[in-house]
CSV table of C-alpha atoms in Angstrom, one decimal:
chain,number,residue,atom,x,y,z
A,36,UNK,CA,-20.9,5.4,-1.5
A,37,UNK,CA,-21.4,3.0,-4.4
A,38,UNK,CA,-19.6,4.9,-7.1
A,39,UNK,CA,-16.7,5.9,-4.9
A,40,UNK,CA,-16.4,2.3,-3.6
A,41,UNK,CA,-16.1,1.1,-7.1
A,42,UNK,CA,-13.4,3.6,-8.0
A,43,UNK,CA,-11.5,2.8,-4.8
A,44,UNK,CA,-11.7,-1.0,-5.4
A,45,UNK,CA,-10.5,-0.7,-9.0
A,46,UNK,CA,-7.6,1.5,-7.8
A,47,UNK,CA,-6.7,-1.2,-5.2
A,48,UNK,CA,-7.0,-3.9,-7.9
A,49,UNK,CA,-4.8,-2.0,-10.4
A,50,UNK,CA,-2.2,-1.3,-7.7
A,51,UNK,CA,-2.0,-4.8,-6.3
A,52,UNK,CA,-2.4,-7.1,-9.3
A,53,UNK,CA,0.4,-8.4,-11.4
A,54,UNK,CA,0.0,-9.7,-14.9
A,55,UNK,CA,0.7,-13.5,-14.7
A,56,UNK,CA,-0.5,-16.1,-17.0
A,57,UNK,CA,-2.2,-19.1,-15.5
A,58,UNK,CA,-2.4,-21.7,-18.3
A,59,UNK,CA,0.1,-22.5,-21.0
A,60,UNK,CA,0.1,-25.7,-22.9
A,61,UNK,CA,3.5,-25.1,-24.4
A,62,UNK,CA,6.2,-27.6,-23.7
A,63,UNK,CA,9.2,-25.7,-24.9
A,64,UNK,CA,11.6,-25.5,-22.1
A,65,UNK,CA,14.2,-22.9,-21.4
A,66,UNK,CA,17.5,-23.5,-23.1
A,67,UNK,CA,20.0,-24.7,-20.6
A,68,UNK,CA,23.2,-23.5,-22.2
A,69,UNK,CA,25.4,-24.8,-19.5
A,70,UNK,CA,26.5,-28.4,-19.0
A,71,UNK,CA,27.6,-28.0,-15.5
A,72,UNK,CA,25.1,-28.8,-12.8
A,73,UNK,CA,24.9,-27.9,-9.2
A,74,UNK,CA,22.6,-28.1,-6.3
A,75,UNK,CA,20.5,-25.4,-4.7
A,76,UNK,CA,19.8,-25.9,-0.9
A,77,UNK,CA,16.8,-24.0,0.2
A,78,UNK,CA,16.3,-23.3,3.9
A,79,UNK,CA,12.6,-22.5,4.5
A,80,UNK,CA,12.2,-20.7,7.9
A,81,UNK,CA,8.6,-21.1,8.8
A,82,UNK,CA,6.5,-21.4,12.0
A,83,UNK,CA,7.4,-23.0,15.2
A,84,UNK,CA,4.9,-25.7,14.6
A,85,UNK,CA,4.8,-28.4,11.9
A,86,UNK,CA,1.5,-27.5,10.2
A,87,UNK,CA,0.5,-28.1,6.6
A,88,UNK,CA,2.6,-28.2,3.5
A,89,UNK,CA,5.0,-26.0,1.7
A,90,UNK,CA,4.5,-25.5,-2.0
A,91,UNK,CA,7.9,-24.7,-3.5
A,92,UNK,CA,8.5,-23.5,-7.1
A,93,UNK,CA,11.8,-23.2,-8.8
A,94,UNK,CA,11.6,-21.0,-11.9
A,95,UNK,CA,14.4,-20.7,-14.5
A,96,UNK,CA,15.3,-17.7,-16.6
A,97,UNK,CA,13.6,-17.3,-19.9
A,98,UNK,CA,16.0,-17.4,-22.8
A,99,UNK,CA,14.4,-14.4,-24.3
A,100,UNK,CA,15.2,-12.4,-21.2
A,101,UNK,CA,11.7,-11.5,-20.0
A,102,UNK,CA,10.7,-13.9,-17.3
A,103,UNK,CA,7.4,-13.9,-15.7
A,104,UNK,CA,7.6,-15.0,-12.1
A,105,UNK,CA,5.9,-17.2,-11.0
A,106,UNK,CA,4.4,-17.2,-14.4
A,107,UNK,CA,3.0,-20.1,-16.4
A,108,UNK,CA,4.5,-23.5,-16.3
A,109,UNK,CA,6.8,-22.7,-19.2
A,110,UNK,CA,9.9,-21.9,-17.1
A,111,UNK,CA,9.3,-24.1,-14.1
A,112,UNK,CA,12.1,-26.5,-13.3
A,113,UNK,CA,10.8,-28.1,-10.1
A,114,UNK,CA,7.5,-27.8,-8.3
A,115,UNK,CA,7.3,-29.5,-4.9
A,116,UNK,CA,4.8,-30.0,-2.1
A,117,UNK,CA,6.3,-31.2,1.1
A,118,UNK,CA,5.0,-31.4,4.7
A,119,UNK,CA,6.1,-28.5,6.8
A,120,UNK,CA,8.5,-29.0,9.7
A,121,UNK,CA,9.1,-27.1,12.9
A,122,UNK,CA,11.3,-24.1,12.4
A,123,UNK,CA,13.6,-24.8,9.4
A,124,UNK,CA,12.8,-27.1,6.5
A,125,UNK,CA,15.6,-27.9,4.2
A,126,UNK,CA,14.9,-28.7,0.6
A,127,UNK,CA,17.7,-29.7,-1.9
A,128,UNK,CA,17.3,-29.4,-5.6
A,129,UNK,CA,20.1,-31.3,-7.3
A,130,UNK,CA,21.4,-31.5,-10.9
A,131,UNK,CA,20.3,-28.0,-11.7
A,132,UNK,CA,22.2,-26.5,-14.6
A,133,UNK,CA,24.0,-23.3,-13.9
A,134,UNK,CA,22.0,-20.1,-14.5
A,135,UNK,CA,19.7,-17.8,-12.8
A,136,UNK,CA,16.7,-19.0,-10.9
A,137,UNK,CA,14.0,-17.7,-8.5
A,138,UNK,CA,12.2,-19.6,-5.8
A,139,UNK,CA,8.7,-19.0,-4.5
A,140,UNK,CA,7.4,-20.8,-1.4
A,141,UNK,CA,3.8,-20.9,-0.2
A,142,UNK,CA,2.9,-22.3,3.2
A,143,UNK,CA,-0.5,-24.0,2.7
A,144,UNK,CA,-1.6,-24.6,6.3
A,145,UNK,CA,-5.0,-26.2,5.7
A,146,UNK,CA,-3.7,-28.3,2.8
A,147,UNK,CA,-6.2,-27.4,0.2
A,148,UNK,CA,-3.6,-26.9,-2.5
A,149,UNK,CA,-4.0,-23.1,-2.7
A,150,UNK,CA,-3.1,-20.1,-0.8
A,151,UNK,CA,-6.3,-18.9,1.0
A,152,UNK,CA,-7.2,-15.3,0.7
A,153,UNK,CA,-10.2,-13.4,2.1
A,154,UNK,CA,-10.6,-11.4,-1.2
A,155,UNK,CA,-9.0,-11.8,-4.6
A,156,UNK,CA,-6.5,-9.1,-4.4
A,157,UNK,CA,-5.6,-9.0,-0.7
A,158,UNK,CA,-2.6,-10.6,0.9
A,159,UNK,CA,-2.9,-14.3,1.6
A,160,UNK,CA,-4.0,-15.5,5.0
A,161,UNK,CA,-1.3,-18.2,4.8
A,162,UNK,CA,2.4,-17.8,4.6
A,163,UNK,CA,4.5,-16.8,1.5
A,164,UNK,CA,8.1,-16.2,0.8
A,165,UNK,CA,10.5,-15.6,-2.1
A,166,UNK,CA,14.2,-16.0,-2.7
A,167,UNK,CA,16.9,-13.4,-2.4
A,168,UNK,CA,15.4,-12.2,0.9
A,169,UNK,CA,12.9,-10.0,-0.8
A,170,UNK,CA,10.2,-9.1,1.7
A,171,UNK,CA,7.4,-8.1,-0.5
A,172,UNK,CA,4.3,-6.2,-0.1
A,173,UNK,CA,3.7,-7.3,-3.6
A,174,UNK,CA,5.2,-10.4,-5.3
A,175,UNK,CA,8.6,-9.6,-6.6
A,176,UNK,CA,9.6,-9.6,-10.2
A,177,UNK,CA,12.0,-12.3,-11.5
A,178,UNK,CA,14.9,-9.8,-11.3
A,179,UNK,CA,14.3,-9.0,-7.7
A,180,UNK,CA,14.1,-12.6,-6.6
A,181,UNK,CA,16.8,-14.0,-8.9
A,182,UNK,CA,19.8,-16.0,-7.5
A,183,UNK,CA,22.7,-17.1,-9.6
A,184,UNK,CA,23.9,-20.7,-9.6
A,185,UNK,CA,27.5,-20.6,-10.6
A,186,UNK,CA,29.0,-23.0,-8.0
A,187,UNK,CA,28.5,-26.7,-7.2
A,188,UNK,CA,26.4,-25.8,-4.2
A,189,UNK,CA,24.3,-22.8,-3.4
A,190,UNK,CA,22.4,-22.2,-0.2
A,191,UNK,CA,19.4,-19.9,-0.1
A,192,UNK,CA,17.5,-18.9,3.0
A,193,UNK,CA,13.8,-18.1,2.6
A,194,UNK,CA,11.9,-16.6,5.6
A,195,UNK,CA,8.2,-17.1,5.3
A,196,UNK,CA,6.1,-14.0,6.1
A,197,UNK,CA,2.7,-14.4,7.6
A,198,UNK,CA,1.3,-11.0,6.8
A,199,UNK,CA,-2.0,-11.0,8.5
A,200,UNK,CA,-0.9,-13.1,11.5
A,201,UNK,CA,1.9,-10.6,12.1
A,202,UNK,CA,0.1,-7.4,11.7
A,203,UNK,CA,-3.2,-8.7,13.2
A,204,UNK,CA,-5.6,-7.7,10.5
A,205,UNK,CA,-5.2,-4.1,11.3
A,206,UNK,CA,-4.4,-3.0,7.7
A,207,UNK,CA,-7.6,-4.6,6.4
A,208,UNK,CA,-9.7,-2.8,9.0
A,209,UNK,CA,-8.0,0.5,8.1
A,210,UNK,CA,-8.6,-0.1,4.4
A,211,UNK,CA,-12.2,-0.9,5.0
A,212,UNK,CA,-12.7,2.0,7.3
A,213,UNK,CA,-11.3,4.4,4.7
A,214,UNK,CA,-13.7,2.9,2.1
A,215,UNK,CA,-16.6,3.0,4.4
A,216,UNK,CA,-16.1,6.6,5.3
A,217,UNK,CA,-16.4,7.8,1.8
B,296,UNK,CA,-43.5,5.1,9.5
B,297,UNK,CA,-42.5,8.0,7.3
B,298,UNK,CA,-44.3,8.9,4.1
B,299,UNK,CA,-42.9,10.8,1.2
B,300,UNK,CA,-44.6,12.3,-1.8
B,301,UNK,CA,-44.0,10.7,-5.2
B,302,UNK,CA,-46.1,12.0,-8.1
B,303,UNK,CA,-48.5,13.7,-5.7
B,304,UNK,CA,-49.2,10.4,-3.9
B,305,UNK,CA,-48.3,9.6,-0.3
B,306,UNK,CA,-46.1,6.5,-0.4
B,307,UNK,CA,-45.1,4.8,2.9
B,308,UNK,CA,-41.3,4.1,3.3
B,309,UNK,CA,-39.2,2.6,6.1
B,310,UNK,CA,-36.5,4.7,7.5
B,311,UNK,CA,-33.7,2.1,7.3
B,312,UNK,CA,-34.2,1.1,3.7
B,313,UNK,CA,-34.6,4.7,2.5
B,314,UNK,CA,-31.6,4.4,0.1
B,315,UNK,CA,-31.9,0.7,-0.5
B,316,UNK,CA,-28.7,0.0,1.3
B,317,UNK,CA,-27.9,-2.6,4.0
B,318,UNK,CA,-26.4,-1.1,7.2
B,319,UNK,CA,-22.7,-0.3,7.0
B,320,UNK,CA,-21.8,-2.2,10.2
B,321,UNK,CA,-22.8,-5.5,8.7
B,322,UNK,CA,-19.8,-5.5,6.4
B,323,UNK,CA,-17.4,-5.0,9.3
B,324,UNK,CA,-19.1,-7.9,11.1
B,325,UNK,CA,-18.7,-10.2,8.0
B,326,UNK,CA,-15.1,-9.1,7.5
B,327,UNK,CA,-14.1,-9.8,11.1
B,328,UNK,CA,-16.0,-13.1,11.3
B,329,UNK,CA,-14.4,-14.4,8.1
B,330,UNK,CA,-11.0,-13.3,9.3
B,331,UNK,CA,-11.6,-15.3,12.4
B,332,UNK,CA,-12.7,-18.3,10.5
B,333,UNK,CA,-9.6,-18.3,8.3
B,334,UNK,CA,-7.3,-17.6,11.3
B,335,UNK,CA,-8.7,-20.7,13.0
B,336,UNK,CA,-8.0,-22.8,9.8
B,337,UNK,CA,-6.1,-25.9,10.8
B,338,UNK,CA,-4.6,-28.9,9.2
B,339,UNK,CA,-7.2,-31.5,8.2
B,340,UNK,CA,-7.2,-34.7,10.2
B,341,UNK,CA,-6.2,-36.9,7.3
B,342,UNK,CA,-3.0,-35.2,6.6
B,343,UNK,CA,0.4,-36.8,7.3
B,344,UNK,CA,1.6,-37.2,10.8
B,345,UNK,CA,5.4,-37.4,11.2
B,346,UNK,CA,6.7,-40.9,12.1
B,347,UNK,CA,9.4,-41.8,14.6
B,348,UNK,CA,12.5,-42.2,12.5
B,349,UNK,CA,14.0,-40.3,9.7
B,350,UNK,CA,14.6,-42.1,6.5
B,351,UNK,CA,15.1,-41.4,2.8
B,352,UNK,CA,12.9,-42.5,0.0
B,353,UNK,CA,14.5,-42.7,-3.5
B,354,UNK,CA,12.3,-43.1,-6.4
B,355,UNK,CA,13.9,-43.9,-9.8
B,356,UNK,CA,11.7,-43.4,-12.8
B,357,UNK,CA,12.8,-45.5,-15.8
B,358,UNK,CA,11.8,-45.9,-19.4
B,359,UNK,CA,10.8,-42.3,-20.0
B,360,UNK,CA,10.4,-41.5,-23.7
B,361,UNK,CA,10.9,-38.1,-25.1
B,362,UNK,CA,12.6,-35.1,-23.5
B,363,UNK,CA,9.6,-32.9,-23.3
B,364,UNK,CA,7.4,-32.0,-20.4
B,365,UNK,CA,7.5,-32.9,-16.7
B,366,UNK,CA,7.6,-36.0,-14.6
B,367,UNK,CA,5.0,-35.7,-11.9
B,368,UNK,CA,5.4,-37.9,-8.9
B,369,UNK,CA,3.1,-38.3,-5.9
B,370,UNK,CA,3.8,-40.4,-2.8
B,371,UNK,CA,0.7,-41.2,-0.9
B,372,UNK,CA,0.6,-42.4,2.7
B,373,UNK,CA,-3.1,-43.3,3.0
B,374,UNK,CA,-5.4,-45.5,1.0
B,375,UNK,CA,-8.3,-43.0,0.9
B,376,UNK,CA,-6.1,-40.2,-0.2
B,377,UNK,CA,-4.7,-42.3,-3.0
B,378,UNK,CA,-8.1,-43.3,-4.2
B,379,UNK,CA,-9.3,-39.8,-4.2
B,380,UNK,CA,-6.0,-38.5,-5.6
B,381,UNK,CA,-5.8,-35.8,-3.0
B,382,UNK,CA,-3.4,-34.7,-0.3
B,383,UNK,CA,-0.3,-36.8,-1.1
B,384,UNK,CA,2.6,-36.9,1.3
B,385,UNK,CA,4.9,-35.4,-1.3
B,386,UNK,CA,4.1,-34.1,-4.8
B,387,UNK,CA,7.0,-33.3,-7.0
B,388,UNK,CA,7.3,-32.2,-10.6
B,389,UNK,CA,10.5,-32.1,-12.4
B,390,UNK,CA,11.4,-31.3,-16.0
B,391,UNK,CA,12.4,-34.3,-18.0
B,392,UNK,CA,16.2,-34.5,-18.7
B,393,UNK,CA,16.7,-38.1,-19.8
B,394,UNK,CA,15.2,-41.5,-19.9
B,395,UNK,CA,15.7,-42.0,-16.1
B,396,UNK,CA,15.1,-39.5,-13.4
B,397,UNK,CA,15.6,-39.8,-9.7
B,398,UNK,CA,13.7,-38.2,-6.8
B,399,UNK,CA,15.0,-38.3,-3.3
B,400,UNK,CA,13.1,-37.3,-0.2
B,401,UNK,CA,14.3,-37.3,3.4
B,402,UNK,CA,12.0,-36.9,6.3
B,403,UNK,CA,10.2,-38.6,9.2
B,404,UNK,CA,8.9,-41.4,7.1
B,405,UNK,CA,9.7,-44.6,8.9
B,406,UNK,CA,8.1,-46.9,9.9
B,407,UNK,CA,5.4,-46.4,7.4
B,408,UNK,CA,3.6,-47.7,4.3
B,409,UNK,CA,3.6,-45.6,1.1
B,410,UNK,CA,2.5,-45.8,-2.5
B,411,UNK,CA,3.9,-43.9,-5.4
B,412,UNK,CA,2.2,-42.7,-8.6
B,413,UNK,CA,4.1,-41.1,-11.4
B,414,UNK,CA,3.1,-39.7,-14.8
B,415,UNK,CA,4.9,-38.1,-17.7
B,416,UNK,CA,3.1,-34.8,-18.4
B,417,UNK,CA,4.2,-34.1,-22.0
B,418,UNK,CA,2.0,-31.2,-22.8
B,419,UNK,CA,2.6,-29.5,-19.4
B,420,UNK,CA,-1.0,-29.0,-18.5
B,421,UNK,CA,-0.7,-30.7,-15.1
B,422,UNK,CA,-3.1,-33.4,-15.9
B,423,UNK,CA,-3.0,-36.9,-17.4
B,424,UNK,CA,-4.5,-36.7,-20.9
B,425,UNK,CA,-6.9,-39.6,-21.6
B,426,UNK,CA,-8.8,-40.5,-24.7
B,427,UNK,CA,-12.6,-41.0,-24.8
B,428,UNK,CA,-12.3,-44.5,-23.3
B,429,UNK,CA,-10.3,-43.4,-20.4
B,430,UNK,CA,-7.0,-44.8,-21.6
B,431,UNK,CA,-4.2,-42.4,-20.8
B,432,UNK,CA,-2.4,-40.9,-23.7
B,433,UNK,CA,0.6,-39.8,-21.6
B,434,UNK,CA,3.0,-42.0,-19.7
B,435,UNK,CA,2.1,-43.4,-16.3
B,436,UNK,CA,3.8,-45.6,-13.7
B,437,UNK,CA,3.2,-47.0,-10.2
B,438,UNK,CA,5.4,-48.2,-7.4
B,439,UNK,CA,6.1,-52.0,-7.4
B,440,UNK,CA,4.9,-51.9,-11.1
B,441,UNK,CA,1.7,-53.9,-10.7
B,442,UNK,CA,0.0,-55.6,-13.6
B,443,UNK,CA,-2.8,-53.4,-14.8
B,444,UNK,CA,-6.2,-55.1,-14.7
B,445,UNK,CA,-8.2,-52.2,-16.0
B,446,UNK,CA,-8.4,-48.9,-14.2
B,447,UNK,CA,-6.3,-47.5,-11.4
B,448,UNK,CA,-4.4,-50.2,-9.5
B,449,UNK,CA,-5.5,-51.0,-6.0
B,450,UNK,CA,-3.6,-49.5,-3.0
B,451,UNK,CA,-2.5,-53.0,-1.8
B,452,UNK,CA,-0.7,-53.6,-5.1
B,453,UNK,CA,1.3,-50.4,-4.9
B,454,UNK,CA,2.1,-50.1,-1.2
B,455,UNK,CA,5.7,-50.4,-0.1
B,456,UNK,CA,6.9,-50.2,3.5
B,457,UNK,CA,9.8,-48.0,4.6
B,458,UNK,CA,11.8,-49.3,7.5
B,459,UNK,CA,15.4,-48.9,6.6
B,460,UNK,CA,17.2,-45.6,6.5
B,461,UNK,CA,17.3,-45.6,2.7
B,462,UNK,CA,14.5,-47.1,0.7
B,463,UNK,CA,14.8,-47.4,-3.1
B,464,UNK,CA,11.9,-47.8,-5.4
B,465,UNK,CA,11.9,-48.2,-9.2
B,466,UNK,CA,9.0,-47.1,-11.3
B,467,UNK,CA,8.8,-48.0,-14.9
B,468,UNK,CA,6.9,-45.6,-17.1
B,469,UNK,CA,4.3,-47.2,-19.4
B,470,UNK,CA,2.9,-45.6,-22.5
B,471,UNK,CA,-0.4,-46.9,-23.8
B,472,UNK,CA,0.3,-45.3,-27.2
B,473,UNK,CA,3.8,-46.7,-27.6
B,474,UNK,CA,3.3,-50.3,-26.5
B,475,UNK,CA,3.1,-51.5,-23.0
B,476,UNK,CA,6.2,-53.4,-21.9
B,477,UNK,CA,5.6,-56.3,-19.5
C-alpha cells in the first residue's frame, strides 16, 4: 500500500499542480503602451448570503508575451479585498490602460486571508472564479482567462464555483477509495 | 496472541499491528471529520457587519514619490483590527501611476467610523520595509494625517466618520528617508 500510495499521490500532484512563482521582489511593471484608459466592471456572482470577503486580482499581460497567471506580483495591476454581498457584487476598476487582462476571484469565507484547502493539491473548500467564463477543474492559463480592454467600459461576469459544496465531497471519497483499494 | 518464529525464537505479536500499519478506516474518519469542520467554517465574529445606508468613500493619496511599486490602502472599521493589522474592511493595492492616486469604494458603510492606513510598497514585497530601529524605509500615510509621536498612531487620531453619501479623505504620504513634510 505504501509504495503504490506514494506513486499515486505524486501522479495526482504532477497532474494538478501549476508552476507559479510566489515571491518576486522585482518592481519592473508591464509596459503600458496605450495612453487610453478605460474601466473594467466585474460582476461577481457568489452565494445567496453575504459571507466573508472576495479577494480579487487583476493581472496584466507581460510585455514579453509569457504571462504567469496569477503569477508573482510582477504583473498585478490591482489586488482588492472587499466584503462579499448577497448575490451579485459589482467591482469597478477605473483608469486601466487598454490591453489584455485576466481576473481571478477567491471567496474567503472565514476571512483568514487565504483559500482553505484540505490538502495542498486538492480543490479549495472555499469559492474561486476566473474571468472569461472559464469553469476550471484546474486554474486556467492567462490565455484562457484573458479579456481585452479596447473600449471605454468593459463588463465582465464572473460566477464563483464552490467545488466541494456543489459536488458534496463525493470526488474526494472516490479518490480516497481508489487509493485505499490499492 | 499469535506468535511467529524469528531466528528460531518464538516472538509474540499482536494481530492488528502485524504490518505496522494503522487501520485503514481511520483515514476515512479523519477525512470526513475535517471536511465537516471546514464545511462548518463561518465568518468570524469581528468581521464587518453591513450598515444601514449605502455611501461612497473616496481616498486620495497625495505626495507619492517615484513611479515604482504599489500603493497599498487598508480601511479599518474596528480599533482592535487596526491595532493588530488584520481583517480590514477593504484592502486594495494599485500600481503607482503618478503622484496622486484615488481609490473609491461604494458599499453599506454609513453610518460608521473608519480609519485608513496607506503605504507605498516600492519593492513590491507586500510589506513595509523598516530599518533596524523600526523606522519605515518606504512611504506611509494615515487618514486625517495625524502628527506622529513615535510608533503607530492611535485609532482615535485616524478615525473618520462616514455619514454623507460621499465621503472624501486625503492621505498625505510621508517618507522618512526623503524628509517628513509637516
